[in-house]
Short mmCIF file of C-alpha atoms and ligand atoms in Angstrom, two decimals:
data_model
loop_
_atom_site.label_atom_id
_atom_site.label_comp_id
_atom_site.label_asym_id
_atom_site.label_seq_id
_atom_site.Cartn_x
_atom_site.Cartn_y
_atom_site.Cartn_z
CA MET I 1 2.87 53.45 102.18
CA ALA I 2 0.81 51.65 105.09
CA GLU I 3 -1.35 49.88 102.32
CA LEU I 4 2.26 48.24 101.10
CA ALA I 5 3.06 47.29 104.47
CA ALA I 6 0.06 45.05 105.19
CA ARG I 7 0.25 42.71 102.34
CA ARG I 8 1.71 39.19 102.12
CA CYS I 9 3.24 38.80 98.94
CA CYS I 10 5.47 37.51 96.15
CA LEU I 11 7.83 39.21 93.94
CA GLY I 12 8.56 38.48 90.24
CA TRP I 13 11.41 39.90 88.83
CA ASP I 14 12.81 40.42 85.11
CA TRP I 15 16.24 40.76 83.97
CA SER I 16 14.87 41.76 80.22
CA THR I 17 17.36 43.07 77.59
CA GLN I 18 16.59 46.82 78.30
CA GLN I 19 15.59 46.70 81.90
CA VAL I 20 14.95 45.05 85.31
CA LYS I 21 11.34 45.10 86.35
CA LEU I 22 9.69 44.13 89.36
CA VAL I 23 6.23 43.26 90.27
CA ALA I 24 4.58 42.56 93.79
CA VAL I 25 1.70 40.12 93.70
CA ASP I 26 -0.39 39.63 96.89
CA THR I 27 -2.18 36.35 97.94
CA GLU I 28 -5.29 37.55 96.17
CA MET I 29 -3.04 37.74 92.82
CA ASN I 30 -3.15 41.40 92.61
CA VAL I 31 -0.32 43.46 91.36
CA PHE I 32 -0.08 46.13 93.76
CA TYR I 33 3.57 47.37 93.33
CA GLU I 34 5.54 47.53 90.31
CA ASP I 35 9.02 49.39 89.46
CA SER I 36 11.97 49.19 87.13
CA VAL I 37 15.29 50.38 86.11
CA CYS I 38 16.20 51.15 82.55
CA PHE I 39 19.90 50.42 81.63
CA ASP I 40 20.36 53.10 79.06
CA ARG I 41 18.39 55.76 81.18
CA ASP I 42 19.30 54.93 84.89
CA LEU I 43 22.69 53.41 84.41
CA GLY I 44 23.86 55.49 81.55
CA GLU I 45 27.51 55.36 82.70
CA PHE I 46 27.71 51.74 81.04
CA GLY I 47 27.21 53.49 77.52
CA THR I 48 24.50 50.56 76.35
CA GLN I 49 22.01 51.33 73.68
CA GLY I 50 18.65 49.25 74.27
CA GLY I 51 20.82 47.45 77.02
CA VAL I 52 23.35 46.17 74.90
CA HIS I 53 27.04 46.98 73.32
CA VAL I 54 26.71 46.09 69.53
CA HIS I 55 30.64 45.54 68.51
CA LYS I 56 32.06 46.39 65.67
CA ASP I 57 31.81 43.24 63.77
CA GLY I 58 28.11 43.79 63.87
CA LEU I 59 27.60 40.22 64.92
CA THR I 60 28.88 40.09 68.68
CA VAL I 61 26.38 41.82 71.04
CA THR I 62 27.23 41.88 74.97
CA SER I 63 26.01 43.63 78.08
CA PRO I 64 27.98 44.33 81.07
CA VAL I 65 27.43 42.17 83.81
CA LEU I 66 28.20 44.78 86.57
CA MET I 67 25.30 46.88 85.13
CA TRP I 68 22.80 43.95 85.78
CA VAL I 69 24.12 43.83 89.35
CA GLN I 70 23.76 47.68 89.88
CA ALA I 71 20.32 47.63 88.42
CA LEU I 72 19.40 45.41 91.39
CA ASP I 73 20.91 47.55 93.96
CA MET I 74 19.09 50.49 92.41
CA LEU I 75 15.77 49.01 92.19
CA LEU I 76 15.84 47.48 95.94
CA GLU I 77 16.98 50.89 96.88
CA LYS I 78 13.84 52.43 95.14
CA MET I 79 11.40 50.05 96.69
CA LYS I 80 12.89 51.10 100.37
CA ALA I 81 12.53 54.73 99.59
CA ALA I 82 9.14 53.99 98.53
CA GLY I 83 8.54 52.07 101.81
CA PHE I 84 8.07 48.74 100.58
CA ASP I 85 7.73 46.22 103.28
CA PHE I 86 10.26 43.40 102.54
CA SER I 87 9.19 41.40 105.63
CA GLN I 88 5.95 40.28 103.99
CA VAL I 89 7.59 38.81 100.97
CA LEU I 90 6.84 34.99 101.14
CA ALA I 91 9.02 33.97 98.09
CA LEU I 92 10.64 35.42 95.23
CA SER I 93 11.34 34.20 91.68
CA GLY I 94 12.30 35.71 88.55
CA ALA I 95 13.01 35.69 84.63
CA GLY I 96 15.86 36.55 82.50
CA GLN I 97 16.27 37.16 78.83
CA GLN I 98 16.92 33.72 77.44
CA HIS I 99 20.56 32.15 76.30
CA GLY I 100 22.65 35.10 77.95
CA SER I 101 25.44 33.85 80.01
CA VAL I 102 27.41 35.01 83.06
CA PHE I 103 31.09 33.67 84.01
CA TRP I 104 31.84 33.43 87.61
CA LYS I 105 35.58 33.89 88.38
CA THR I 106 37.16 31.28 90.63
CA GLY I 107 36.70 32.40 94.24
CA ALA I 108 33.49 34.43 93.51
CA SER I 109 31.10 31.93 95.43
CA ARG I 110 33.13 32.89 98.61
CA VAL I 111 32.28 36.68 98.10
CA LEU I 112 28.77 35.88 97.43
CA GLN I 113 28.49 33.91 100.54
CA SER I 114 30.01 36.71 102.73
CA LEU I 115 28.34 39.97 101.46
CA SER I 116 28.38 42.88 103.76
CA PRO I 117 24.85 44.34 104.46
CA ASP I 118 26.70 47.78 104.62
CA LEU I 119 27.44 48.04 100.81
CA PRO I 120 25.63 47.64 97.43
CA LEU I 121 26.27 44.43 95.70
CA HIS I 122 28.05 46.08 92.74
CA LYS I 123 30.73 47.41 95.16
CA GLN I 124 31.17 43.78 96.46
CA LEU I 125 31.20 41.88 93.21
CA GLN I 126 33.30 43.85 91.06
CA ALA I 127 35.97 41.19 90.78
CA CYS I 128 33.94 38.23 90.65
CA PHE I 129 33.33 37.79 86.85
CA SER I 130 35.94 36.28 84.48
CA ILE I 131 34.13 38.03 81.50
CA GLY I 132 32.78 41.31 82.15
CA ASN I 133 30.80 41.75 79.13
CA CYS I 134 28.24 38.95 78.81
CA PRO I 135 27.20 37.36 75.24
CA VAL I 136 23.14 38.07 75.17
CA TRP I 137 20.70 36.71 72.91
CA MET I 138 21.12 39.00 70.07
CA ASP I 139 24.71 37.77 69.42
CA SER I 140 24.89 35.95 66.40
CA SER I 141 28.62 35.61 66.21
CA THR I 142 28.92 31.76 66.77
CA SER I 143 28.00 30.12 63.33
CA ALA I 144 31.28 28.19 63.38
CA GLN I 145 30.87 26.64 66.70
CA CYS I 146 27.11 25.94 65.76
CA ARG I 147 28.49 23.86 62.84
CA GLN I 148 31.02 22.38 65.14
CA LEU I 149 28.51 21.19 67.65
CA GLU I 150 26.04 19.75 64.89
CA ALA I 151 28.70 17.98 63.33
CA ALA I 152 29.70 16.46 66.75
CA VAL I 153 26.20 14.88 67.45
CA GLY I 154 25.28 13.91 64.00
CA GLY I 155 23.71 16.90 62.72
CA ALA I 156 21.01 19.48 63.02
CA GLN I 157 18.22 17.01 63.27
CA ALA I 158 19.79 14.87 65.66
CA LEU I 159 20.74 17.96 67.82
CA SER I 160 17.28 19.18 67.75
CA ARG I 161 16.11 15.73 68.74
CA LEU I 162 18.32 15.90 71.80
CA THR I 163 18.19 19.46 72.79
CA GLY I 164 14.87 20.84 71.41
CA SER I 165 16.59 22.92 68.80
CA ARG I 166 19.42 22.64 66.12
CA ALA I 167 22.24 24.94 66.77
CA TYR I 168 21.30 28.69 67.17
CA GLU I 169 24.27 31.22 67.28
CA ARG I 170 22.51 32.36 70.45
CA PHE I 171 22.00 29.53 72.23
CA THR I 172 24.39 29.32 75.48
CA GLY I 173 26.49 26.27 74.43
CA ASN I 174 27.81 27.86 71.23
CA GLN I 175 28.65 31.06 73.00
CA ILE I 176 30.52 28.97 75.80
CA ALA I 177 32.52 27.42 72.89
CA LYS I 178 33.38 30.79 71.59
CA VAL I 179 34.57 31.82 74.99
CA TYR I 180 36.51 28.85 75.41
CA GLN I 181 38.08 28.82 72.07
CA GLN I 182 38.69 32.72 71.84
CA ASN I 183 39.45 33.32 75.60
CA PRO I 184 40.77 30.03 76.99
CA GLU I 185 42.45 31.82 79.92
CA ALA I 186 39.29 33.33 81.14
CA TYR I 187 37.49 29.99 80.82
CA SER I 188 39.77 28.25 82.84
CA HIS I 189 39.56 30.91 85.56
CA THR I 190 35.53 30.49 85.43
CA GLU I 191 34.26 28.50 88.46
CA ARG I 192 30.47 28.73 87.48
CA ILE I 193 28.56 29.62 84.21
CA SER I 194 25.01 30.87 84.87
CA LEU I 195 22.44 31.83 82.53
CA VAL I 196 20.75 35.55 83.25
CA SER I 197 18.14 33.86 85.05
CA SER I 198 20.03 31.70 87.32
CA PHE I 199 22.88 34.47 87.78
CA ALA I 200 19.77 36.79 89.24
CA ALA I 201 18.80 33.76 91.29
CA SER I 202 22.39 33.45 92.80
CA LEU I 203 22.41 37.25 93.68
CA PHE I 204 19.19 36.63 96.14
CA LEU I 205 20.79 33.09 97.17
CA GLY I 206 23.94 34.41 98.16
CA SER I 207 25.37 31.19 96.34
CA TYR I 208 25.03 29.68 93.01
CA ALA I 209 21.48 29.09 91.89
CA PRO I 210 20.97 25.89 89.61
CA ILE I 211 19.80 26.61 86.10
CA ASP I 212 16.06 25.33 85.80
CA PHE I 213 14.93 22.80 83.06
CA SER I 214 13.23 25.58 80.85
CA ASP I 215 15.79 28.21 80.59
CA GLY I 216 18.11 25.27 80.23
CA SER I 217 16.57 24.02 76.89
CA GLY I 218 17.88 27.14 75.28
CA MET I 219 21.40 26.21 75.52
CA ASN I 220 21.57 23.28 72.88
CA LEU I 221 23.19 21.30 76.06
CA LEU I 222 20.28 20.07 77.88
CA GLN I 223 18.41 16.70 76.75
CA ILE I 224 14.79 17.83 76.86
CA GLN I 225 13.46 14.23 77.45
CA GLY I 226 15.97 13.01 80.38
CA LYS I 227 16.58 16.86 81.76
CA VAL I 228 20.18 16.04 82.18
CA TRP I 229 23.13 17.55 80.10
CA SER I 230 24.00 15.66 77.10
CA GLN I 231 27.83 14.57 77.45
CA ALA I 232 27.93 14.71 73.69
CA CYS I 233 27.21 18.26 73.50
CA LEU I 234 29.09 19.13 76.42
CA ASP I 235 32.44 17.69 75.15
CA ALA I 236 31.70 19.42 71.81
CA CYS I 237 31.62 22.81 73.36
CA ALA I 238 34.22 23.04 76.03
CA PRO I 239 36.21 21.01 78.78
CA LYS I 240 35.02 20.61 82.49
CA LEU I 241 31.66 22.26 81.33
CA GLU I 242 29.33 20.05 83.55
CA GLU I 243 31.06 21.07 86.82
CA LYS I 244 30.55 24.81 85.94
CA LEU I 245 27.15 24.46 85.10
CA GLY I 246 25.87 22.44 88.12
CA THR I 247 22.84 20.26 88.03
CA PRO I 248 19.56 21.55 86.47
CA VAL I 249 16.33 21.41 88.55
CA PRO I 250 12.58 21.92 87.69
CA SER I 251 11.34 25.50 87.26
CA CYS I 252 9.30 25.50 90.47
CA SER I 253 12.04 24.05 92.87
CA VAL I 254 12.60 26.24 96.00
CA VAL I 255 16.02 26.51 95.63
CA GLY I 256 17.00 28.12 99.07
CA ALA I 257 16.11 31.17 101.24
CA VAL I 258 17.16 34.79 100.42
CA SER I 259 20.75 35.54 102.01
CA ALA I 260 21.53 37.35 105.29
CA TYR I 261 22.53 40.41 103.06
CA TYR I 262 18.75 40.96 102.17
CA VAL I 263 17.50 40.06 105.81
CA GLN I 264 19.92 42.66 107.42
CA ARG I 265 20.07 45.56 104.75
CA TYR I 266 16.18 45.57 103.64
CA GLY I 267 14.54 43.62 106.07
CA PHE I 268 13.48 40.43 104.07
CA SER I 269 12.46 37.50 106.37
CA PRO I 270 15.06 34.84 106.72
CA ASP I 271 11.95 32.45 105.43
CA CYS I 272 11.76 34.34 102.39
CA LYS I 273 12.05 31.57 99.66
CA VAL I 274 13.85 31.73 96.36
CA VAL I 275 12.23 29.87 93.56
CA ALA I 276 14.13 28.96 90.60
CA PHE I 277 14.44 31.72 88.19
CA THR I 278 13.60 30.92 84.58
CA GLY I 279 13.75 32.40 80.94
CA ASP I 280 11.33 35.40 80.02
CA ASN I 281 9.50 33.11 77.69
CA PRO I 282 8.79 30.41 79.76
CA ALA I 283 8.05 32.79 82.73
CA SER I 284 5.59 34.45 80.21
CA LEU I 285 3.80 31.06 79.39
CA ALA I 286 3.20 31.12 83.36
CA GLY I 287 2.13 34.44 83.56
CA MET I 288 -0.63 34.18 80.63
CA ARG I 289 -1.65 30.99 82.60
CA LEU I 290 -1.38 28.69 79.50
CA GLU I 291 -2.59 25.24 80.07
CA GLU I 292 -2.14 21.92 78.15
CA GLY I 293 -3.09 22.46 74.46
CA ASP I 294 -3.29 26.32 74.80
CA ILE I 295 -1.45 28.51 72.44
CA ALA I 296 -0.56 32.24 72.90
CA VAL I 297 -0.27 34.09 69.74
CA SER I 298 1.59 37.58 69.74
CA LEU I 299 0.90 39.55 66.81
CA GLY I 300 3.50 42.22 66.92
CA THR I 301 5.77 43.41 64.20
CA SER I 302 6.70 39.99 64.06
CA ASP I 303 4.50 37.03 65.14
CA THR I 304 5.59 34.49 67.83
CA LEU I 305 3.67 31.54 69.10
CA PHE I 306 3.88 29.90 72.19
CA LEU I 307 2.38 26.27 72.55
CA TRP I 308 1.84 23.85 75.27
CA LEU I 309 2.35 20.39 74.24
CA ARG I 310 2.90 17.09 75.56
CA GLN I 311 4.57 15.18 73.12
CA PRO I 312 7.00 17.44 71.01
CA THR I 313 8.42 16.34 67.82
CA PRO I 314 11.50 18.69 67.62
CA ALA I 315 12.31 19.80 63.99
CA LEU I 316 14.73 22.03 62.27
CA GLU I 317 12.53 25.08 62.89
CA GLY I 318 11.07 26.48 66.08
CA HIS I 319 12.35 25.62 69.61
CA ILE I 320 10.96 23.04 72.16
CA PHE I 321 11.48 24.05 75.97
CA CYS I 322 10.68 21.87 78.96
CA ASN I 323 7.70 23.51 80.41
CA PRO I 324 8.01 25.76 83.30
CA VAL I 325 4.62 24.83 85.04
CA VAL I 326 4.64 21.03 84.44
CA PRO I 327 8.00 19.63 84.32
CA GLU I 328 6.87 16.78 82.27
CA HIS I 329 5.18 18.69 79.59
CA TYR I 330 6.84 20.87 77.10
CA MET I 331 6.37 24.42 75.38
CA ALA I 332 7.31 25.53 71.90
CA LEU I 333 8.49 28.77 70.38
CA LEU I 334 7.87 29.48 66.68
CA CYS I 335 8.73 33.13 65.22
CA PHE I 336 7.15 34.40 62.09
CA LYS I 337 8.92 37.70 60.84
CA ASN I 338 6.12 38.84 58.37
CA GLY I 339 3.67 39.40 60.95
CA SER I 340 2.11 43.15 61.26
CA LEU I 341 5.08 44.20 58.97
CA MET I 342 3.18 42.45 56.24
CA ARG I 343 -0.26 43.01 57.45
CA GLU I 344 0.28 46.96 57.45
CA LYS I 345 1.52 46.67 53.88
CA VAL I 346 -1.48 44.94 52.43
CA ARG I 347 -3.57 47.21 54.38
CA ASP I 348 -1.66 50.31 52.76
CA GLU I 349 -1.86 48.49 49.11
CA PHE I 350 -5.36 47.19 49.22
CA ALA I 351 -7.55 48.96 51.89
CA THR I 352 -6.13 52.86 51.49
CA GLY I 353 -4.26 52.41 54.72
CA SER I 354 -7.51 51.97 56.78
CA TRP I 355 -7.99 48.95 59.40
CA SER I 356 -11.95 49.52 58.94
CA GLU I 357 -11.64 48.82 55.11
CA PHE I 358 -9.18 45.80 55.89
CA SER I 359 -11.89 44.25 58.36
CA LYS I 360 -14.74 45.01 55.86
CA ALA I 361 -12.96 43.08 53.23
CA LEU I 362 -12.72 40.10 55.58
CA GLY I 363 -16.23 40.61 56.73
CA SER I 364 -17.28 40.25 52.99
CA THR I 365 -15.61 37.60 51.85
CA LYS I 366 -16.32 33.90 53.07
CA MET I 367 -14.06 31.42 55.27
CA GLY I 368 -11.79 29.68 52.91
CA ASN I 369 -11.59 32.38 50.36
CA GLY I 370 -13.12 30.36 47.45
CA GLY I 371 -10.12 28.21 47.43
CA ASN I 372 -7.68 31.03 46.97
CA LEU I 373 -4.43 30.67 48.82
CA GLY I 374 -1.61 33.43 49.44
CA PHE I 375 1.89 33.40 50.87
CA TYR I 376 3.20 36.98 51.85
CA PHE I 377 6.88 37.25 53.04
CA ASP I 378 8.14 40.49 51.93
CA VAL I 379 11.38 39.97 54.21
CA LEU I 380 13.03 36.61 54.44
CA GLU I 381 10.69 34.54 56.62
CA ILE I 382 11.91 32.33 59.52
CA THR I 383 9.30 29.74 59.12
CA PRO I 384 9.68 28.89 56.54
CA GLU I 385 12.76 30.27 55.12
CA VAL I 386 11.66 31.83 52.00
CA ILE I 387 10.91 35.49 50.42
CA GLY I 388 8.51 36.77 48.11
CA ARG I 389 4.54 36.82 47.16
CA HIS I 390 2.60 33.98 45.94
CA ARG I 391 -0.86 33.56 45.05
CA PHE I 392 -2.83 30.26 44.00
CA ASN I 393 -6.25 29.81 42.76
CA ALA I 394 -8.72 26.96 43.77
CA ASP I 395 -7.04 24.60 41.26
CA ASP I 396 -3.45 25.25 42.85
CA GLN I 397 -2.53 27.49 39.77
CA GLU I 398 -0.28 30.33 40.68
CA VAL I 399 -2.05 33.62 39.65
CA LEU I 400 -0.25 37.12 39.62
CA ALA I 401 -3.02 39.13 41.43
CA PHE I 402 -6.43 38.70 43.61
CA PRO I 403 -9.06 40.82 43.85
CA ARG I 404 -8.62 43.37 46.68
CA GLU I 405 -10.74 41.63 49.19
CA VAL I 406 -9.72 38.39 48.36
CA GLU I 407 -6.22 39.31 48.84
CA ILE I 408 -6.66 40.60 52.41
CA ARG I 409 -8.56 37.31 53.31
CA ALA I 410 -5.65 35.60 51.84
CA LEU I 411 -3.12 37.03 53.71
CA ILE I 412 -4.66 36.52 56.98
CA GLU I 413 -5.99 33.39 56.67
CA GLY I 414 -2.57 32.16 55.01
CA GLN I 415 -0.61 33.49 58.32
CA PHE I 416 -2.93 31.67 60.64
CA MET I 417 -2.86 28.31 58.68
CA ALA I 418 0.96 28.56 58.36
CA LYS I 419 0.90 28.94 62.17
CA ARG I 420 -1.17 25.86 62.61
CA ILE I 421 0.62 23.81 60.39
CA HIS I 422 4.14 24.44 61.65
CA ALA I 423 2.78 24.17 65.15
CA GLU I 424 1.39 20.58 64.36
CA GLY I 425 4.95 19.88 62.80
CA LEU I 426 6.45 20.44 66.22
CA GLY I 427 3.86 17.91 67.56
CA TYR I 428 1.37 20.28 68.73
CA GLN I 429 -2.30 19.34 68.56
CA VAL I 430 -5.53 21.37 68.98
CA LEU I 431 -7.63 19.78 71.72
CA PRO I 432 -11.21 20.41 72.77
CA LYS I 433 -10.04 22.52 75.74
CA THR I 434 -7.61 24.61 73.67
CA LYS I 435 -7.59 28.16 74.18
CA ILE I 436 -5.89 30.75 72.18
CA LEU I 437 -4.70 33.93 74.01
CA ALA I 438 -4.02 36.88 71.37
CA THR I 439 -1.85 39.62 72.19
CA GLY I 440 -0.02 42.38 70.55
CA GLY I 441 -1.10 45.25 68.17
CA ALA I 442 -3.37 43.19 65.88
CA SER I 443 -5.11 41.49 68.80
CA HIS I 444 -7.41 44.67 68.91
CA ASN I 445 -9.04 43.91 65.40
CA ARG I 446 -11.99 41.20 65.97
CA ASP I 447 -12.07 40.29 62.56
CA ILE I 448 -8.66 39.14 62.43
CA LEU I 449 -9.20 37.39 65.60
CA GLN I 450 -12.26 35.70 63.99
CA VAL I 451 -10.03 34.23 61.14
CA LEU I 452 -7.36 33.01 64.01
CA ALA I 453 -10.50 31.15 65.70
CA ASP I 454 -11.90 29.95 62.69
CA VAL I 455 -8.23 28.42 61.10
CA PHE I 456 -7.63 26.75 64.69
CA GLY I 457 -11.13 25.84 65.72
CA ALA I 458 -10.60 27.17 68.94
CA PRO I 459 -11.92 30.29 70.89
CA VAL I 460 -9.54 33.37 71.10
CA TYR I 461 -9.25 35.34 74.40
CA THR I 462 -7.42 38.61 74.97
CA MET I 463 -5.69 39.76 78.14
CA ASP I 464 -3.17 42.46 79.12
CA THR I 465 0.12 40.78 79.04
CA ALA I 466 2.40 43.75 79.32
CA ASN I 467 4.24 42.45 82.36
CA SER I 468 3.71 38.89 81.87
CA ALA I 469 7.21 37.59 82.55
CA CYS I 470 7.28 39.39 85.65
CA VAL I 471 4.03 38.48 86.87
CA GLY I 472 4.45 34.76 85.58
CA SER I 473 7.73 34.87 87.85
CA ALA I 474 5.84 36.07 90.90
CA TYR I 475 3.02 33.23 90.12
CA GLN I 476 5.91 30.62 89.90
CA ALA I 477 6.84 31.77 93.52
CA PHE I 478 3.40 31.06 94.66
CA HIS I 479 3.77 27.79 92.89
CA GLY I 480 7.23 27.00 94.25
CA LEU I 481 5.46 27.56 97.96
CA ALA I 482 2.70 25.05 97.00
CA VAL I 483 5.02 22.20 95.60
CA GLY I 484 4.84 18.86 97.61
CA THR I 485 0.92 20.14 98.59
CA ASN I 486 -0.39 18.47 95.54
CA VAL I 487 -2.23 21.84 94.69
CA PRO I 488 -1.66 22.57 91.08
CA PHE I 489 -0.60 25.69 89.40
CA SER I 490 -3.97 26.52 87.91
CA GLU I 491 -5.37 26.19 91.64
CA VAL I 492 -2.56 28.54 92.93
CA VAL I 493 -3.16 31.18 90.70
CA LYS I 494 -7.16 30.78 90.35
CA LEU I 495 -7.67 34.44 91.60
CA ALA I 496 -5.44 36.04 88.85
CA PRO I 497 -7.24 38.17 86.27
CA ILE I 498 -9.59 36.31 83.61
CA PRO I 499 -8.82 36.82 79.80
CA LYS I 500 -11.54 38.08 77.68
CA LEU I 501 -13.42 36.13 75.08
CA ALA I 502 -12.86 37.90 71.88
CA ALA I 503 -14.08 35.13 69.16
CA THR I 504 -15.43 31.67 68.91
CA PRO I 505 -15.10 29.48 65.77
CA ALA I 506 -17.91 29.53 63.37
CA PRO I 507 -19.63 26.18 63.34
CA SER I 508 -18.66 25.16 59.56
CA ALA I 509 -15.00 26.18 60.11
CA ALA I 510 -13.75 22.90 60.93
CA GLN I 511 -14.95 21.28 57.70
CA VAL I 512 -13.63 24.46 55.55
CA TYR I 513 -10.12 24.54 57.08
CA GLU I 514 -9.73 20.63 57.14
CA ALA I 515 -9.69 20.93 53.40
CA LEU I 516 -7.63 23.81 53.17
CA LEU I 517 -4.72 23.25 55.59
CA PRO I 518 -3.01 20.16 53.58
CA ARG I 519 -3.27 22.23 50.25
CA TYR I 520 -1.58 25.21 52.07
CA ALA I 521 1.11 22.83 53.51
CA LYS I 522 1.61 21.31 50.26
CA LEU I 523 1.76 24.66 48.14
CA GLU I 524 4.38 25.88 50.98
CA GLN I 525 6.57 23.33 50.48
CA ALA I 526 6.54 23.62 46.74
CA ILE I 527 7.38 27.21 47.40
CA VAL I 528 10.01 26.22 49.47
CA GLN I 529 11.67 23.76 47.08
CA GLN I 530 11.33 26.32 44.08
CA ALA I 531 13.25 28.55 46.39
CA ALA I 532 16.17 25.95 47.24
CA ARG I 533 16.37 25.57 43.52
CA SER I 534 16.73 28.98 42.54
CA PRO I 535 18.14 31.10 45.75
CA GLN I 536 17.44 34.82 45.29
C1 5FX G 1 13.95 33.58 72.70
O1 5FX G 1 14.55 32.34 72.14
C2 5FX G 1 14.78 34.74 72.69
O2 5FX G 1 15.96 34.65 72.09
C3 5FX G 1 14.26 35.87 72.90
O3 5FX G 1 13.05 36.11 73.20
C4 5FX G 1 14.94 36.28 74.27
O4 5FX G 1 14.50 35.45 75.39
C5 5FX G 1 14.38 37.85 74.82
F1 5FX G 1 14.80 38.10 75.90
#
């Protein structure tokens, strides 16, 4: 492990749903060490499945907080055994699954500040939590609290304008409201409420770490413009909430140095800085090194879009978060459920289950598909909330079927037009410098990426993003060290691997899709209105 010993580095952590992961990134931006602890496999005594417990009601989903603590002990011991030289760590930062919350019991801060280096953390923090099983992002048990919050601030749209999202069950304000309503005693014995991200940062700091603006935007509590808690939202959720949350900070703030515990037990330098931890999605945006106007499109079972934007227009769909890299900017998140699920179905039905036939069909049809447009939502879509398949000819007349090649192009063009339309609905604009980063299964198909480039009128790149939240956290640690030096994030990470160009838009693409996009938007609206009139 002599090689490990020589490298000055930053650490990036990720408390995700199923595991805690870590990467070490050296000053040349090389990842030279990775490790992880998987909750189900390595901490089986907690009895989680996929890192969580789904309760009997099927709606409540929690994870044991001590499992998260013990995972850190385990990972640090693994690194020590591997000969990792902690003294070379300049700074660390991290990510956490978004929205999850940790309730620290009165007196816990004293315990955090006086940790003995002779014992693992989980032995010392056992009595530090007023709620042992933390609500996580998969929880959907707070519909009543969501309605109360929206009513308190003047409706869903008003809440979205204020906090970047309408009320969502998994968002932390609603989770806190539920704890207060159903377990007032535990709430009153809580001195601090952390997100998973700021909880993990607190473990390293040995004191309560502030919530960062980006992850704080996933709570339905933070005013995303002013970057302060909304008094109306706090009051609607629970009493004395502001003092339990602390003051939020920009995501690249240095929040302190590692506590003496890590210096004495593992040999960290006392100068090793802790940079605010953030949510896994904001950390991924940093890990993919998106810039203003860029988009990341994850083409998985469902499709997810990350957008970098300057002036958001929060809506009833999607989420606007404060940007983790440039605090005055924003990022948006949009999820489309009918992603690869639908692409695979259409491949099976119209291309004999073969991707190469599917690609051939895309190649043999023209951009714009002769004016034919299709909507394919076999499962209830999130964006927009409709189900079913609909096909329209060039005269906007609904038809029952398309020839097979037309069907395949209609699916792919439709999926990407929907993404552009809904992104623009949140204030996103394609800029001349826009790059699209495609990830996930379908990003291996060049013909699909060509349609993506054509519809957005922007080049499409690919890169390995498997560890983007971890790597992004390590980048943010370097970024935190550079804050105040006027060196921008892009400069800090300039040595990081460069994405590969996969497709550039055809010269006539802009003309074709400028005509088609408004038609697609109008037809989609008609479908949504029709569904509202006759719910299935
Ligand atoms: C985002 O809003 C989510 O709920 C998820 O992506 C979690 O962050 C997963 F950890």
